[in-house]
Short mmCIF file of C-alpha atoms and ligand atoms in Angstrom, two decimals:
data_model
loop_
_atom_site.label_atom_id
_atom_site.label_comp_id
_atom_site.label_asym_id
_atom_site.label_seq_id
_atom_site.Cartn_x
_atom_site.Cartn_y
_atom_site.Cartn_z
CA UNK J 201 0.05 18.43 -9.70
CA UNK J 202 -1.72 20.13 -6.83
CA UNK J 203 0.55 21.60 -4.21
CA UNK J 204 -1.31 20.06 -1.26
CA UNK J 205 -0.01 16.66 -2.41
CA UNK J 206 3.48 17.74 -1.45
CA UNK J 207 2.66 19.57 1.75
CA UNK J 208 4.71 18.52 4.79
CA UNK J 209 2.92 18.03 8.05
CA UNK J 210 4.20 18.81 11.56
CA UNK J 211 4.73 15.81 13.84
CA UNK J 212 1.91 15.51 16.35
CA UNK J 213 1.95 13.68 19.64
CA UNK J 214 -0.95 11.55 18.31
CA UNK J 215 1.48 9.98 15.85
CA UNK J 216 3.00 8.00 18.71
CA UNK J 217 1.24 4.76 19.56
CA UNK J 218 0.02 4.62 23.12
CA UNK J 219 1.28 1.23 24.28
CA UNK J 220 -1.96 0.36 26.04
CA UNK J 221 -3.95 0.91 22.83
CA UNK J 222 -1.62 -1.26 20.80
CA UNK J 223 -1.69 -4.06 23.35
CA UNK J 224 -5.49 -3.88 23.39
CA UNK J 225 -5.49 -4.32 19.64
CA UNK J 226 -3.13 -7.27 19.96
CA UNK J 227 -5.62 -8.76 22.42
CA UNK J 228 -8.27 -8.40 19.74
CA UNK J 229 -5.99 -10.22 17.33
CA UNK J 230 -5.51 -13.07 19.77
CA UNK J 231 -9.22 -13.39 20.40
CA UNK J 232 -9.70 -13.62 16.67
CA UNK J 233 -7.20 -16.50 16.60
CA UNK J 234 -5.04 -14.39 14.34
CA UNK J 235 -2.17 -13.56 16.67
CA UNK J 236 0.27 -15.53 18.76
CA UNK J 237 0.86 -15.55 22.51
CA UNK J 238 4.27 -14.00 21.87
CA UNK J 239 2.52 -11.02 20.32
CA UNK J 240 1.10 -10.04 23.69
CA UNK J 241 4.48 -10.07 25.39
CA UNK J 242 6.03 -7.47 23.14
CA UNK J 243 6.11 -3.85 24.11
CA UNK J 244 5.71 -1.18 21.50
CA UNK J 245 8.60 1.27 21.36
CA UNK J 246 8.24 5.02 21.31
CA UNK J 247 8.73 6.11 17.71
CA UNK J 248 10.54 9.31 18.74
CA UNK J 249 13.34 7.27 20.35
CA UNK J 250 14.42 5.83 17.01
CA UNK J 251 17.80 7.18 15.89
CA UNK J 252 18.18 8.31 12.27
CA UNK J 253 20.91 5.83 11.35
CA UNK J 254 20.92 3.25 8.58
CA UNK J 255 18.93 0.35 10.03
CA UNK J 256 19.99 -3.27 9.84
CA UNK J 257 17.96 -6.48 10.05
CA UNK J 258 17.23 -7.84 13.51
CA UNK J 259 15.51 -10.92 14.96
CA UNK J 260 11.80 -10.42 14.32
CA UNK J 261 9.70 -9.32 17.27
CA UNK J 262 6.03 -8.54 17.48
CA UNK J 263 4.99 -4.91 17.07
CA UNK J 264 7.99 -4.00 14.95
CA UNK J 265 9.39 -4.62 11.51
CA UNK J 266 12.45 -6.71 10.66
CA UNK J 267 14.69 -3.64 11.19
CA UNK J 268 13.43 -3.30 14.77
CA UNK J 269 11.34 -0.21 13.99
CA UNK J 270 8.02 0.08 15.85
CA UNK J 271 4.71 0.19 14.04
CA UNK J 272 3.36 3.67 13.37
CA UNK J 273 0.41 4.76 15.52
CA UNK J 274 -3.09 3.75 14.46
CA UNK J 275 -4.05 7.42 14.59
CA UNK J 276 -1.39 8.46 12.06
CA UNK J 277 -2.02 5.51 9.72
CA UNK J 278 -5.73 6.31 9.60
CA UNK J 279 -5.61 10.12 9.51
CA UNK J 280 -2.84 10.89 7.05
CA UNK J 281 -4.00 9.35 3.80
CA UNK J 282 -3.53 9.70 0.08
CA UNK J 283 -6.87 8.90 -1.54
CA UNK J 284 -7.53 11.32 -4.36
CA UNK J 285 -11.06 10.02 -5.00
CA UNK J 286 -11.99 11.74 -1.72
CA UNK J 287 -9.56 14.63 -1.42
CA UNK J 288 -6.00 15.76 -2.06
CA UNK J 289 -5.88 16.88 1.59
CA UNK J 290 -4.44 13.92 3.51
CA UNK J 291 -5.99 14.99 6.78
CA UNK J 292 -9.48 15.39 5.31
CA UNK J 293 -9.75 11.90 3.76
CA UNK J 294 -10.79 10.02 6.92
CA UNK J 295 -13.79 12.29 7.50
CA UNK J 296 -14.83 12.44 3.84
CA UNK J 297 -14.66 8.63 3.51
CA UNK J 298 -16.72 7.97 6.64
CA UNK J 299 -19.97 7.11 4.83
CA UNK J 300 -18.43 5.27 1.90
CA UNK J 301 -20.33 1.98 1.37
CA UNK J 302 -18.16 -1.15 1.20
CA UNK J 303 -20.97 -3.74 1.20
CA UNK J 304 -22.16 -5.36 -0.97
CA UNK J 305 -18.86 -5.55 -2.87
CA UNK J 306 -17.57 -7.80 -5.61
CA UNK J 307 -14.18 -8.17 -7.26
CA UNK J 308 -13.94 -9.39 -10.85
CA UNK J 309 -10.82 -11.37 -11.74
CA UNK J 310 -10.65 -11.83 -15.49
CA UNK J 311 -8.60 -11.40 -18.67
CA UNK J 312 -6.04 -14.03 -19.65
CA UNK J 313 -7.17 -16.70 -17.19
CA UNK J 314 -8.74 -20.14 -17.60
CA UNK J 315 -11.40 -19.54 -14.94
CA UNK J 316 -12.56 -15.91 -14.76
CA UNK J 317 -14.66 -15.23 -11.67
CA UNK J 318 -16.50 -12.60 -9.73
CA UNK J 319 -15.84 -12.94 -6.00
CA UNK J 320 -18.04 -11.60 -3.24
CA UNK J 321 -15.73 -9.88 -0.75
CA UNK J 322 -16.99 -11.84 2.26
CA UNK J 323 -16.65 -15.19 0.47
CA UNK J 324 -13.13 -14.19 -0.51
CA UNK J 325 -12.14 -13.27 3.04
CA UNK J 326 -13.58 -16.55 4.35
CA UNK J 327 -11.71 -18.52 1.71
CA UNK J 328 -8.28 -17.00 2.35
CA UNK J 329 -7.19 -16.75 6.00
CA UNK J 330 -5.94 -13.29 6.95
CA UNK J 331 -2.42 -13.03 8.35
CA UNK J 332 -0.56 -10.09 9.86
CA UNK J 333 2.25 -8.59 7.78
CA UNK J 334 4.19 -5.65 9.21
CA UNK J 335 5.44 -3.67 6.19
CA UNK J 336 7.04 -0.31 5.60
CA UNK J 337 5.08 2.00 3.29
CA UNK J 338 7.37 4.55 1.59
CA UNK J 339 5.48 7.34 -0.13
CA UNK J 340 7.02 8.96 -3.19
CA UNK J 341 6.57 12.30 -1.38
CA UNK J 342 9.34 11.39 1.09
CA UNK J 343 7.61 10.07 4.22
CA UNK J 344 7.11 6.53 5.48
CA UNK J 345 5.18 4.49 8.02
CA UNK J 346 5.36 0.95 9.44
CA UNK J 347 1.93 -0.64 9.06
CA UNK J 348 0.62 -3.87 10.61
CA UNK J 349 -1.61 -5.08 7.76
CA UNK J 350 -3.99 -8.01 7.76
CA UNK J 351 -4.19 -9.70 4.41
CA UNK J 352 -3.40 -12.66 2.20
CA UNK J 353 -0.98 -13.20 -0.68
CA UNK J 354 -2.37 -12.02 -4.03
CA UNK J 355 -0.84 -15.20 -5.50
CA UNK J 356 -3.51 -17.29 -3.77
CA UNK J 357 -6.28 -15.43 -5.58
CA UNK J 358 -4.48 -15.51 -8.93
CA UNK J 359 -3.93 -19.28 -8.69
CA UNK J 360 -7.66 -19.69 -8.19
CA UNK J 361 -8.41 -18.29 -11.67
CA UNK J 362 -5.51 -20.13 -13.40
CA UNK J 363 -3.49 -17.56 -15.39
CA UNK J 364 -2.87 -18.52 -19.02
CA UNK J 365 0.68 -18.81 -20.41
CA UNK J 366 0.14 -15.59 -22.37
CA UNK J 367 -0.53 -13.49 -19.23
CA UNK J 368 2.43 -11.21 -18.40
CA UNK J 369 0.92 -8.38 -16.37
CA UNK J 370 -1.81 -7.79 -13.82
CA UNK J 371 -3.89 -4.60 -13.70
CA UNK J 372 -5.87 -3.32 -10.72
CA UNK J 373 -8.86 -1.01 -10.98
CA UNK J 374 -10.19 1.01 -8.06
CA UNK J 375 -13.87 1.77 -7.63
CA UNK J 376 -15.23 4.99 -9.11
CA UNK J 377 -18.35 6.38 -7.41
CA UNK J 378 -18.59 10.14 -7.96
CA UNK J 379 -21.74 10.36 -5.84
CA UNK J 380 -19.78 9.15 -2.78
CA UNK J 381 -16.28 10.30 -3.71
CA UNK J 382 -16.14 14.05 -4.15
CA UNK J 383 -12.61 14.11 -5.58
CA UNK J 384 -13.74 12.20 -8.67
CA UNK J 385 -15.64 15.30 -9.74
CA UNK J 386 -12.25 16.80 -10.65
CA UNK J 387 -11.84 16.03 -14.35
CA UNK J 388 -8.11 16.77 -14.12
CA UNK J 389 -7.41 13.16 -13.12
CA UNK J 390 -7.81 10.07 -15.37
CA UNK J 391 -10.32 8.18 -13.21
CA UNK J 392 -10.71 5.44 -12.23
CA UNK J 393 -7.46 5.00 -10.27
CA UNK J 394 -5.54 2.07 -11.70
CA UNK J 395 -2.25 0.33 -11.17
CA UNK J 396 -0.30 -2.58 -12.59
CA UNK J 397 2.37 -5.15 -11.82
CA UNK J 398 4.36 -7.64 -13.83
CA UNK J 399 2.96 -11.14 -13.23
CA UNK J 400 6.06 -12.31 -11.33
CA UNK J 401 5.82 -9.25 -9.05
CA UNK J 402 2.15 -9.99 -8.48
CA UNK J 403 2.91 -13.61 -7.60
CA UNK J 404 5.71 -12.69 -5.14
CA UNK J 405 4.86 -13.69 -1.58
CA UNK J 406 5.41 -10.12 -0.26
CA UNK J 407 2.55 -8.85 -2.46
CA UNK J 408 -0.70 -8.97 -0.54
CA UNK J 409 -4.30 -7.93 -0.73
CA UNK J 410 -5.05 -6.23 2.60
CA UNK J 411 -8.44 -6.24 4.28
CA UNK J 412 -7.37 -4.92 7.68
CA UNK J 413 -4.80 -3.22 9.85
CA UNK J 414 -4.00 -3.36 13.55
CA UNK J 415 -6.10 -6.54 13.73
CA UNK J 416 -9.26 -4.75 12.65
CA UNK J 417 -11.18 -4.32 9.43
CA UNK J 418 -9.57 -1.86 7.02
CA UNK J 419 -10.86 1.68 7.60
CA UNK J 420 -12.43 3.27 4.52
CA UNK J 421 -9.63 5.83 4.22
CA UNK J 422 -7.02 3.06 3.93
CA UNK J 423 -8.78 1.35 1.02
CA UNK J 424 -11.64 -0.79 2.35
CA UNK J 425 -12.77 -3.35 1.67
CA UNK J 426 -9.64 -4.63 -0.14
CA UNK J 427 -6.47 -2.88 -1.33
CA UNK J 428 -3.19 -3.93 -2.84
CA UNK J 429 0.05 -3.67 -0.82
CA UNK J 430 3.42 -3.96 -2.61
CA UNK J 431 5.98 -3.03 0.06
CA UNK J 432 9.10 -2.61 -2.11
CA UNK J 433 7.42 -0.05 -4.38
CA UNK J 434 6.34 3.53 -3.73
CA UNK J 435 3.00 3.70 -1.94
CA UNK J 436 1.04 4.85 -4.97
CA UNK J 437 1.39 1.37 -6.53
CA UNK J 438 -0.88 0.01 -3.78
CA UNK J 439 -4.35 0.70 -5.23
CA UNK J 440 -7.28 1.01 -2.83
CA UNK J 441 -10.89 -0.23 -3.00
CA UNK J 442 -10.24 -2.70 -5.83
CA UNK J 443 -13.17 -3.84 -7.97
CA UNK J 444 -11.38 -5.46 -10.89
CA UNK J 445 -8.17 -7.42 -11.43
CA UNK J 446 -7.28 -8.24 -15.00
CA UNK J 447 -4.45 -10.36 -16.43
CA UNK J 448 -3.05 -8.96 -19.65
CA UNK J 449 -0.35 -9.50 -22.23
CA UNK J 450 0.44 -5.78 -22.59
CA UNK J 451 1.81 -3.57 -19.81
CA UNK J 452 -1.25 -1.84 -18.32
CA UNK J 453 -1.71 1.93 -18.01
CA UNK J 454 -1.27 3.36 -14.53
CA UNK J 455 -2.88 6.45 -13.00
CA UNK J 456 0.26 8.42 -12.10
CA UNK J 457 2.10 7.40 -15.25
CA UNK J 458 -0.78 8.79 -17.32
CA UNK J 459 -0.59 12.10 -15.42
CA UNK J 460 3.21 12.55 -15.41
CA UNK J 461 5.14 9.83 -17.29
CA UNK J 462 8.53 11.48 -16.67
CA UNK J 463 7.96 11.43 -12.92
CA UNK J 464 6.21 8.09 -12.33
CA UNK J 465 7.29 5.01 -14.24
CA UNK J 466 5.56 1.64 -14.42
CA UNK J 467 7.98 -0.06 -12.01
CA UNK J 468 8.25 2.61 -9.30
CA UNK J 469 10.54 0.50 -7.14
CA UNK J 470 11.80 2.42 -4.11
CA UNK J 471 15.26 3.47 -5.26
CA UNK J 472 17.27 6.07 -3.30
CA UNK J 473 19.70 6.40 -6.23
CA UNK J 474 17.01 7.50 -8.68
CA UNK J 475 15.82 10.98 -7.75
CA UNK J 476 12.35 12.15 -8.66
CA UNK J 477 12.87 14.89 -11.28
CA UNK J 478 11.85 17.50 -8.68
CA UNK J 479 13.41 16.14 -5.47
CA UNK J 480 15.81 13.55 -4.03
CA UNK J 481 14.61 10.11 -2.93
CA UNK J 482 17.74 9.44 -0.83
CA UNK J 483 16.09 10.02 2.56
CA UNK J 484 12.67 9.81 4.16
CA UNK J 485 10.85 11.07 7.24
CA UNK J 486 9.38 8.22 9.27
CA UNK J 487 6.07 9.52 10.60
CA UNK J 488 6.49 9.89 14.37
CA UNK J 489 10.23 10.62 14.17
CA UNK J 490 12.01 13.92 13.88
CA UNK J 491 14.70 14.28 11.24
CA UNK J 492 15.18 12.07 8.22
CA UNK J 493 16.65 8.61 7.72
CA UNK J 494 18.30 7.07 4.66
CA UNK J 495 15.93 5.35 2.26
CA UNK J 496 16.83 1.72 1.60
CA UNK J 497 17.00 0.11 -1.84
CA UNK J 498 13.70 -1.63 -2.61
CA UNK J 499 12.47 -0.10 0.67
CA UNK J 500 14.59 -2.63 2.61
CA UNK J 501 13.27 -5.70 0.77
CA UNK J 502 16.25 -6.14 -1.61
CA UNK J 503 17.01 -9.59 -0.19
CA UNK J 504 13.55 -10.75 -1.24
CA UNK J 505 13.00 -8.94 -4.55
CA UNK J 506 16.28 -7.76 -6.15
CA UNK J 507 16.43 -10.94 -8.26
CA UNK J 508 13.23 -9.91 -10.06
CA UNK J 509 15.15 -7.07 -11.73
CA UNK J 510 18.47 -8.77 -12.52
CA UNK J 511 19.93 -7.41 -15.74
CA UNK J 512 17.47 -4.49 -15.89
CA UNK J 513 18.67 -0.89 -16.05
CA UNK J 514 16.74 0.56 -13.10
CA UNK J 515 17.41 4.11 -14.30
CA UNK J 516 15.54 3.33 -17.49
CA UNK J 517 12.86 1.19 -15.84
CA UNK J 518 12.07 3.53 -12.95
N1 LIG H 843 -5.52 4.19 -4.32
C1 LIG H 843 -6.53 4.92 -4.82
N2 LIG H 843 -7.60 4.29 -5.31
N3 LIG H 843 -6.49 6.29 -4.84
C2 LIG H 843 -5.41 6.98 -4.37
O1 LIG H 843 -5.38 8.22 -4.42
N4 LIG H 843 -3.17 6.84 -3.36
C3 LIG H 843 -1.95 6.03 -3.33
C4 LIG H 843 -2.20 4.62 -2.74
N5 LIG H 843 -3.42 4.05 -3.28
C5 LIG H 843 -4.31 6.22 -3.85
C6 LIG H 843 -4.42 4.81 -3.81
C7 LIG H 843 -0.86 6.68 -2.59
S1 LIG H 843 -0.16 8.05 -3.36
C8 LIG H 843 -0.40 6.20 -1.40
S2 LIG H 843 1.03 6.85 -0.69
C9 LIG H 843 -1.09 5.13 -0.68
O2 LIG H 843 -2.29 4.73 -1.32
C10 LIG H 843 -1.44 5.60 0.72
O3 LIG H 843 -2.03 4.58 1.47
P1 LIG H 843 -2.53 4.86 2.97
O4 LIG H 843 -3.44 6.04 2.94
O5 LIG H 843 -3.19 3.60 3.43
O6 LIG H 843 -1.28 5.15 3.76
#
C-alpha cells in the first residue's frame, strides 16, 4: 500500500462552502426542476461550527443531512479524491482527470438476467429521473464528507433487466483506459477497479447510481459519467466510471480485497467496533471540521440497513 493513500491533509479555508455559491447551485437545481422551493430558503451552515459530539437525527432540512450536518464544500468534494486510475495523490486527481472522455459511454448490464442490455448513458439518464440524495461518505482512511449527490436508485436499473432467481450478487466494473488514466500503468494494482454487493444490498433504496453532485453533472474526478454510491459502506465500495454491471451466483472479486484480504472484506460496512488491522475505525475527521467525531454504526444508516445483516457475525463478515 502506498503511503500517500494514508496521508492526512491540513484543513483549508476552501473546504468551507461559501453560502452564496451553494445557494447559486440550489438555484440551478430549481431551474432544472430538480429542487424544491424550500431548498432555496435554507442557509448552509459553517462546517467549522459543528461540535464533535455524537450526532442524533433531526427534522430534515435542505443543505444538510438527517443529523443536521451541513454539506461539505464543492471545492473539497471535487479536489480531494481517491481515484487510483489517475493518481494515488488525492489532490492531483482533479487536474489529471480533466481531459478524461465520458462520451460516448455505454453500460452493459448482463449475467443472470432475463433481459441483458447495453444502455447508452444519455438514454439511461433520460429514462430515470435524477433526484438529490444528501449522503455521508466515510472513507476507510478515517475522514468523511457530506455530499449532495444527484442520482437514481440502482434497483430501477436492475428491475429493467429482470434478475433471474439464481442471481445473488451484483458486480461493478470501472473503465480501464491506460492511455487516459496514468495510474493504470502501475502493474501493482489488479485493474480494472471492481466492486460487488449482495443482491439485496444492491436493491436497497439507499443504493444509488450517481450522475451528479451539487445539482450539476458529476465531475470526472468524482466518477463521471456514472458511479455507485452505497452510503452505509466504506467509500471504496462506491466504484467510479462504471462500464459493466453483472449479476452473478458467486460472490464477486473486489479490487481492495484482492490487494489486502485481511484489511478489506467483501462487506466493508462502516463499523466503529471493527478496527482496521492497522488503525481504529472508532472516529473520523469530517472534512471542514477540526478534531474528530465518533463514527456511527453503518455510517448512521443502521435504522435503514441493520436488518440486512441480522444473524451475521460482523467481525467475521467485515
Ligand atoms: N472507483 C474507482 N474506479 N477507482 C478508485 O480508486 N476509489 C474509491 C471509490 N471509488 C476508487 C473508486 C475510494 S477509496 C473512495 S473513498 C471513493 O471512491 C472516493 O470518492 P470521491 O472521490 O467521490 O470522494
